mmCIF file of C-alpha atoms and ligand atoms in Angstrom:
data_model
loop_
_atom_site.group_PDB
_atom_site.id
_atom_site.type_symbol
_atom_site.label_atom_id
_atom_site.label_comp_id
_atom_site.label_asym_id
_atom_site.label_seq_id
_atom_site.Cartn_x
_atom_site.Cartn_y
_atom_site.Cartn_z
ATOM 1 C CA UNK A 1 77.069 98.456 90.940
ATOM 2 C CA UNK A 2 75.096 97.313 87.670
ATOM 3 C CA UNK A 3 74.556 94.342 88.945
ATOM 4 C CA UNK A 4 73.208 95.391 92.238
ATOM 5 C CA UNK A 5 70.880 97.098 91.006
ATOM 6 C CA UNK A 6 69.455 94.154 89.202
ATOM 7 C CA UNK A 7 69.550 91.917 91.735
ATOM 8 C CA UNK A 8 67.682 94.309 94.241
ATOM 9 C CA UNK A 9 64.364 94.028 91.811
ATOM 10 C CA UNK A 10 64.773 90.011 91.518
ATOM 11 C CA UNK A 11 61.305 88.706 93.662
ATOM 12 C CA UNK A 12 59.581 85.607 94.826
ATOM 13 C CA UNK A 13 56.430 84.581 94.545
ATOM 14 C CA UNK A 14 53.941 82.097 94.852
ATOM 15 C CA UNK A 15 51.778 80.528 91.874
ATOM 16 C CA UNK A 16 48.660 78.309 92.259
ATOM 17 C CA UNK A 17 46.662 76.508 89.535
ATOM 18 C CA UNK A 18 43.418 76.079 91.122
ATOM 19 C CA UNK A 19 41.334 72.764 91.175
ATOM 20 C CA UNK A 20 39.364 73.999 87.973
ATOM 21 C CA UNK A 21 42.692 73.404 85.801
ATOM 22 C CA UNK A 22 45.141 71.742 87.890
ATOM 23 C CA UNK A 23 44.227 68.416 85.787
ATOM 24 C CA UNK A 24 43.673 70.348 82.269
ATOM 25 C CA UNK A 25 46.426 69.485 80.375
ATOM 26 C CA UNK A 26 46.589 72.214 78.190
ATOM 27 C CA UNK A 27 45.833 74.880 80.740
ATOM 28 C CA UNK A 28 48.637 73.631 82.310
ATOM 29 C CA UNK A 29 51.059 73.523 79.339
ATOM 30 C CA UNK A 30 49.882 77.183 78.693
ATOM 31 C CA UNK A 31 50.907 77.944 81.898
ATOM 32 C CA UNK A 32 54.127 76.582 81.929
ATOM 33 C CA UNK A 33 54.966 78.098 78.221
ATOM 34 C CA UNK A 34 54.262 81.271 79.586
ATOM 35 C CA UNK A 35 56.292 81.287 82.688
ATOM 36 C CA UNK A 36 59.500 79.871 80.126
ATOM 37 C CA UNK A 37 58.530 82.899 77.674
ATOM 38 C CA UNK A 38 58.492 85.210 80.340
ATOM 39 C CA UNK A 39 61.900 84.265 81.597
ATOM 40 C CA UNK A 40 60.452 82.631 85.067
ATOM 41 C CA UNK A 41 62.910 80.865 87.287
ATOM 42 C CA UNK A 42 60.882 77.715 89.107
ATOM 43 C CA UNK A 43 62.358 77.399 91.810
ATOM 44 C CA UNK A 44 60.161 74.552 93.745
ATOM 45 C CA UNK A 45 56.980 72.993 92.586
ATOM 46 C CA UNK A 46 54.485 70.645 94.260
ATOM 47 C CA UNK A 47 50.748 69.284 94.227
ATOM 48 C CA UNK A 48 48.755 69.525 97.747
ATOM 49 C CA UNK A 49 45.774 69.598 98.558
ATOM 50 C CA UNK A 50 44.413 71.737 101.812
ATOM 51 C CA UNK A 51 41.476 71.018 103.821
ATOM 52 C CA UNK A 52 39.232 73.408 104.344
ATOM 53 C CA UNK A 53 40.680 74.777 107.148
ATOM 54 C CA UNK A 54 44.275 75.371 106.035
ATOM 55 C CA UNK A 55 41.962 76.962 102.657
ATOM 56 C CA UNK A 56 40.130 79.233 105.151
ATOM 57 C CA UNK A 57 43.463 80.328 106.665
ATOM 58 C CA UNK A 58 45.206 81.076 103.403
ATOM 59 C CA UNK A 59 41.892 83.525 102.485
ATOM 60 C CA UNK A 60 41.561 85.040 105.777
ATOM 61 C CA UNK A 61 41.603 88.739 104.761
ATOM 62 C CA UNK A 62 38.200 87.838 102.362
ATOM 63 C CA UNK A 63 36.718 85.922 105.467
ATOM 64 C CA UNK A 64 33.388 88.798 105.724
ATOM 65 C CA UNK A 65 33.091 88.318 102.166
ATOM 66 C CA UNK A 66 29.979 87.208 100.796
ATOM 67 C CA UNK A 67 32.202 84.802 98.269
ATOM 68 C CA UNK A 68 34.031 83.420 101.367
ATOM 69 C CA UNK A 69 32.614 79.932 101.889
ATOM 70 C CA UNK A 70 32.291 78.802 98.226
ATOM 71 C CA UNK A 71 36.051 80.022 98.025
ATOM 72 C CA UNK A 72 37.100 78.064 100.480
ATOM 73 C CA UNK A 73 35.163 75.029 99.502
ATOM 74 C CA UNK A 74 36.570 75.633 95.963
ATOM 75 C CA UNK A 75 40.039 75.713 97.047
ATOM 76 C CA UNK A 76 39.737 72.681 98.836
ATOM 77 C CA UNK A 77 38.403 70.870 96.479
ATOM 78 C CA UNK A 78 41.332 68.997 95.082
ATOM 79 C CA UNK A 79 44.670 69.285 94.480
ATOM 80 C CA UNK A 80 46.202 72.836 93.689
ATOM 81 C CA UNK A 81 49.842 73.289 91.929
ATOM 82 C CA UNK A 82 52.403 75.068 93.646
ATOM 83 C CA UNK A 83 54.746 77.042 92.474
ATOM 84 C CA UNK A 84 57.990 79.341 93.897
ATOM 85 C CA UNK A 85 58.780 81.665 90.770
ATOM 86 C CA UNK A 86 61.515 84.024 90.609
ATOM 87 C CA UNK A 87 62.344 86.890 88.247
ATOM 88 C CA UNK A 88 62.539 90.237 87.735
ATOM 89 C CA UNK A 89 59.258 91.862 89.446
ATOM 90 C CA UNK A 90 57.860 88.712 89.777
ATOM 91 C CA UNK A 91 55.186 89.857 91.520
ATOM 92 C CA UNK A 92 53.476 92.259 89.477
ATOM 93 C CA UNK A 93 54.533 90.818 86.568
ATOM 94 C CA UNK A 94 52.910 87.387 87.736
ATOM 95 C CA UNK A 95 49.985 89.134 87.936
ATOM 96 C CA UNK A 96 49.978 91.125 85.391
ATOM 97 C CA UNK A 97 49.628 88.508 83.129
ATOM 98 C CA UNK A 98 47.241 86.500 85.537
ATOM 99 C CA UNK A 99 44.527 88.905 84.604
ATOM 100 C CA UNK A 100 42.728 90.990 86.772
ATOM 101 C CA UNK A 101 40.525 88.885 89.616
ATOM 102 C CA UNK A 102 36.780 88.602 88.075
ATOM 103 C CA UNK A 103 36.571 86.652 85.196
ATOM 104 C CA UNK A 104 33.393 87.760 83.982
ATOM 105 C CA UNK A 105 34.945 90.927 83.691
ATOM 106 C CA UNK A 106 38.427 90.213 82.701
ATOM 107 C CA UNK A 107 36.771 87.986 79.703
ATOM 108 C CA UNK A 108 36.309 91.514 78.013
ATOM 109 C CA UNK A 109 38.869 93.806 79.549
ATOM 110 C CA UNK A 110 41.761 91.421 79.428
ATOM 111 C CA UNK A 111 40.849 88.658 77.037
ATOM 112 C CA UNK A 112 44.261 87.504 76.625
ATOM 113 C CA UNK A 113 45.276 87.279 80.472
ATOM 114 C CA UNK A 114 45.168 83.806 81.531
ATOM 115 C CA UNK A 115 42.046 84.389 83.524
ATOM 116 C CA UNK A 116 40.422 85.428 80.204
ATOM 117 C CA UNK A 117 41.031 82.641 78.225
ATOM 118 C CA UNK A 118 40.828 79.764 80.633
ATOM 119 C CA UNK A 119 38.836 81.387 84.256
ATOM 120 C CA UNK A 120 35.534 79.655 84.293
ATOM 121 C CA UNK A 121 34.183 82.245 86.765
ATOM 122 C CA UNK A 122 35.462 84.647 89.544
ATOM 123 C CA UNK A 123 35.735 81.827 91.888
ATOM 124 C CA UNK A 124 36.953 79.373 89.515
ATOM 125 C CA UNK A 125 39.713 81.733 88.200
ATOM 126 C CA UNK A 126 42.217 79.239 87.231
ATOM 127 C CA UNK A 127 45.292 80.998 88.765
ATOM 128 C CA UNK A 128 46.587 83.175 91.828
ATOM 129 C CA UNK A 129 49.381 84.569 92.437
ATOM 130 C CA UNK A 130 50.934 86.906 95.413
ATOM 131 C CA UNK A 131 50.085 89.929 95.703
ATOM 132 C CA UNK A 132 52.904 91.600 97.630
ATOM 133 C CA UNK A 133 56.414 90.770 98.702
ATOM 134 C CA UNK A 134 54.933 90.357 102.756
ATOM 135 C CA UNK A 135 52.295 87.702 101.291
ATOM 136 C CA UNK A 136 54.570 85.966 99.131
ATOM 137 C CA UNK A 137 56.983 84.894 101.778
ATOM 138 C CA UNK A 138 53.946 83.866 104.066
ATOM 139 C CA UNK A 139 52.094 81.576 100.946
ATOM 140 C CA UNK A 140 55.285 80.487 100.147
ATOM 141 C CA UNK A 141 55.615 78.867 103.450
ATOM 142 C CA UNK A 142 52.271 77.123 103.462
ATOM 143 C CA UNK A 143 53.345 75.293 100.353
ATOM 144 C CA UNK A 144 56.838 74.723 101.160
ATOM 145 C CA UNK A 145 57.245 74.578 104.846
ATOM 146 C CA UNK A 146 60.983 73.346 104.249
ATOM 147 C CA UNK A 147 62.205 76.112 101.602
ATOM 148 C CA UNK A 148 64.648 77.647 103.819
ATOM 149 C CA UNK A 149 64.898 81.543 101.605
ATOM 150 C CA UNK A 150 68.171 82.639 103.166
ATOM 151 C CA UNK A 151 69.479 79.248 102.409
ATOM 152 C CA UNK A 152 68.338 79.095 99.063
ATOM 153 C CA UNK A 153 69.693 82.887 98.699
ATOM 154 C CA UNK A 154 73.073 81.797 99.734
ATOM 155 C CA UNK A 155 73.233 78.081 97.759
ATOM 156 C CA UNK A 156 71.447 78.125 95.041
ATOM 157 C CA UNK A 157 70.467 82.287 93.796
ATOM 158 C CA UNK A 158 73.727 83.216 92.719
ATOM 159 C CA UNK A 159 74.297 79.886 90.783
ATOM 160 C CA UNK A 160 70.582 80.654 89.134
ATOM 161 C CA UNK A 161 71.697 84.653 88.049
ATOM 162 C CA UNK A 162 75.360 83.412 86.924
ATOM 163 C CA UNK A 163 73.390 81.206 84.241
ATOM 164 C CA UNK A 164 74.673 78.055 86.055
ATOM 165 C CA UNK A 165 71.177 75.958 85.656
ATOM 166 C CA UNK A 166 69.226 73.701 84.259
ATOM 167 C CA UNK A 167 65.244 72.986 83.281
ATOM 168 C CA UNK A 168 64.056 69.601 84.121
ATOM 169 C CA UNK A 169 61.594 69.115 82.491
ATOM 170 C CA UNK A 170 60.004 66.392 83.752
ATOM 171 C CA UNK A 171 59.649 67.825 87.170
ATOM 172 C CA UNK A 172 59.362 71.687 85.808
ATOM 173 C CA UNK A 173 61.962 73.202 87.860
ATOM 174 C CA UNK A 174 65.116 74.843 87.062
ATOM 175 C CA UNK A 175 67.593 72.708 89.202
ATOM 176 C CA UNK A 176 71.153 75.121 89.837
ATOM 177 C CA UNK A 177 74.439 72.881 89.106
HETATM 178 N N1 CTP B 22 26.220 89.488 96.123
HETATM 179 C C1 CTP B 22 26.790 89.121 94.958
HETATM 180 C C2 CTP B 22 26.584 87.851 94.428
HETATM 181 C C3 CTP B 22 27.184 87.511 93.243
HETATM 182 N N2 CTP B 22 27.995 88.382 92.600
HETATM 183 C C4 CTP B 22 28.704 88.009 91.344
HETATM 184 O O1 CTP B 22 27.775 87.409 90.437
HETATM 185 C C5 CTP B 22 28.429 86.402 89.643
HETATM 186 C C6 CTP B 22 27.590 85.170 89.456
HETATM 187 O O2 CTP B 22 27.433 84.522 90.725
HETATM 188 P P1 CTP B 22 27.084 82.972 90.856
HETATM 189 O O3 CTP B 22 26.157 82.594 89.743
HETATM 190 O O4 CTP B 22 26.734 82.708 92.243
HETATM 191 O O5 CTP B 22 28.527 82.304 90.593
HETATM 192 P P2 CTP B 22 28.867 81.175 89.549
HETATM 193 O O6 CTP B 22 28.909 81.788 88.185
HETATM 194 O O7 CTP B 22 27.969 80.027 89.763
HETATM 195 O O8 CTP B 22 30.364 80.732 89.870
HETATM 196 P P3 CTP B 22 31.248 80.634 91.175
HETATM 197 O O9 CTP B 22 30.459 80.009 92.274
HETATM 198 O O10 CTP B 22 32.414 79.790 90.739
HETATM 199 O O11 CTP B 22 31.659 82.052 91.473
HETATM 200 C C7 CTP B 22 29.720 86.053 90.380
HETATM 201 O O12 CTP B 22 30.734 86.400 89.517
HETATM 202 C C8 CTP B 22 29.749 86.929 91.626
HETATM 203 O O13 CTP B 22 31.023 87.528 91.790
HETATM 204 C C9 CTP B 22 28.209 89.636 93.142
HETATM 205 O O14 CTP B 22 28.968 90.425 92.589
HETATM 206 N N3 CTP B 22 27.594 90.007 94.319
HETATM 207 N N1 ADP B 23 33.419 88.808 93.575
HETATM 208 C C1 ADP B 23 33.864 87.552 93.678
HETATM 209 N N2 ADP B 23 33.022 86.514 93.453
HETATM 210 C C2 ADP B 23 33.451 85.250 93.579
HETATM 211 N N3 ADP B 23 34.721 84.897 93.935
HETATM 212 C C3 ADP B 23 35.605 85.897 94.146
HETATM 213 C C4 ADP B 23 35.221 87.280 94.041
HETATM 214 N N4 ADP B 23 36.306 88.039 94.325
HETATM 215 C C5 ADP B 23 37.299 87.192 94.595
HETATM 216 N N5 ADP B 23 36.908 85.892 94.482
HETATM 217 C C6 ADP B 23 37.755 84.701 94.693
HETATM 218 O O1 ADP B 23 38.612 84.944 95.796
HETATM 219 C C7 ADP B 23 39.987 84.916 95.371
HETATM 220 C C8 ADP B 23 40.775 85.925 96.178
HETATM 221 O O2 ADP B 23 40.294 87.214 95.903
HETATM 222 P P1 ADP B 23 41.282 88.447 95.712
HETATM 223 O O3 ADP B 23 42.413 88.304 96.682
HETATM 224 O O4 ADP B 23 40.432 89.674 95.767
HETATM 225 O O5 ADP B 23 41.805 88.278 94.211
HETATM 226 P P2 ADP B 23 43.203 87.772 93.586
HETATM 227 O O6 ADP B 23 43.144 86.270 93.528
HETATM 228 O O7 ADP B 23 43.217 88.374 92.213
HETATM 229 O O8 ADP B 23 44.291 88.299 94.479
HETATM 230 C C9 ADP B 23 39.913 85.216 93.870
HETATM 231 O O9 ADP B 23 41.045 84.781 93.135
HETATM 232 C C10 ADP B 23 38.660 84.441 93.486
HETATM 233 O O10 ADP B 23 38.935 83.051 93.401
HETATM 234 MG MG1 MG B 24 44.436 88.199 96.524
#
């Protein structure tokens, strides 16, 4: 029953580095250190890059928002990082140490969220990350069209929670064996 429980609080969710960092090599490593620390499962990882449109269409709920256009021009400005995470509360926890969303803010309220050390601006925030279980699955699927969740649930999950896994670290994802 113990280990029901756990399982029921495991969560995906969907990591970007934005264009600002995606080629900052220690952003990055920071990044990834943290997600190792903090007991992260990567589950898939890619680069992509989304035109303007497909940018427009991931930020549709800030469309009427004065911001809108520069986001979307931002985000489409190069390539963005993609990653599936899994844990324990992934979500909130993701974002809890993203930072909260304005960096000119966060800078003093949260200087040692990611966003506080390395967002250049509130556009230019560095990171993003889902912000409930309903808008994981649906950014998830924008970035990984082919990660089939209820086959991954049944293949590769309980190989991942039985501590049958490894890191590669050349690709940054923990592969199951
Ligand atoms: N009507 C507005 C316009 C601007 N701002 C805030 O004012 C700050 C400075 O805006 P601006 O100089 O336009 O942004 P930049 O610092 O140049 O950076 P970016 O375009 O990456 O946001 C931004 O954080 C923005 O959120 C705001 O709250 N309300
Ligand atoms: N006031 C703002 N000024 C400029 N850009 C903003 C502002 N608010 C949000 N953004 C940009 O839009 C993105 C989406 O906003 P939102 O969903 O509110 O934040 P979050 O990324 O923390 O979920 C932010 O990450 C940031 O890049
Ligand atoms: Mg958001």
């Amino acid at each position: 029953m113990y280990n029901q429980v756990v399982k029921t609080s495991m969560q995906l969710t969907l990591a970007l580095i934005k264009p600002n960092a995606v080629f900052v090599p220690y952003v990055i490593q920071y990044i990834h250190k943290i997600l190792l620390d903090e007991n992260f499962f990567i589950i898939r990882r890619t680069h992509l890059r989304l035109s303007l449109d497909q940018a427009g269409d991931f930020y549709k709920e800030h469309q009427l928002k004065f911001f809108h256009n520069r986001l979307v021009s931002f985000m489409s400005s190069g390539p963005l990082e993609a990653m599936v995470l899994y844990r324990d509360d992934a979500i909130a926890h993701w974002r809890k140490l993203i930072g909260p969303t304005k960096v000119y803010q966060t800078i003093y309220s949260h200087p040692s969220s990611i966003r506080g050390i390395y967002g250049l601006t509130d556009t230019r925030n560095t990171i993003h990350g889902s912000d409930s279980p309903a808008t994981a699955l649906k950014e998830i699927k924008v970035f990984f069209p082919n990660f089939n969740i209820e086959d991954w649930k049944q293949h590769e999950e309980p190989k991942l929670m039985s501590g049958m896994f490894k890191l590669d670290e050349e690709a940054f994802v923990h592969h199951p064996l």
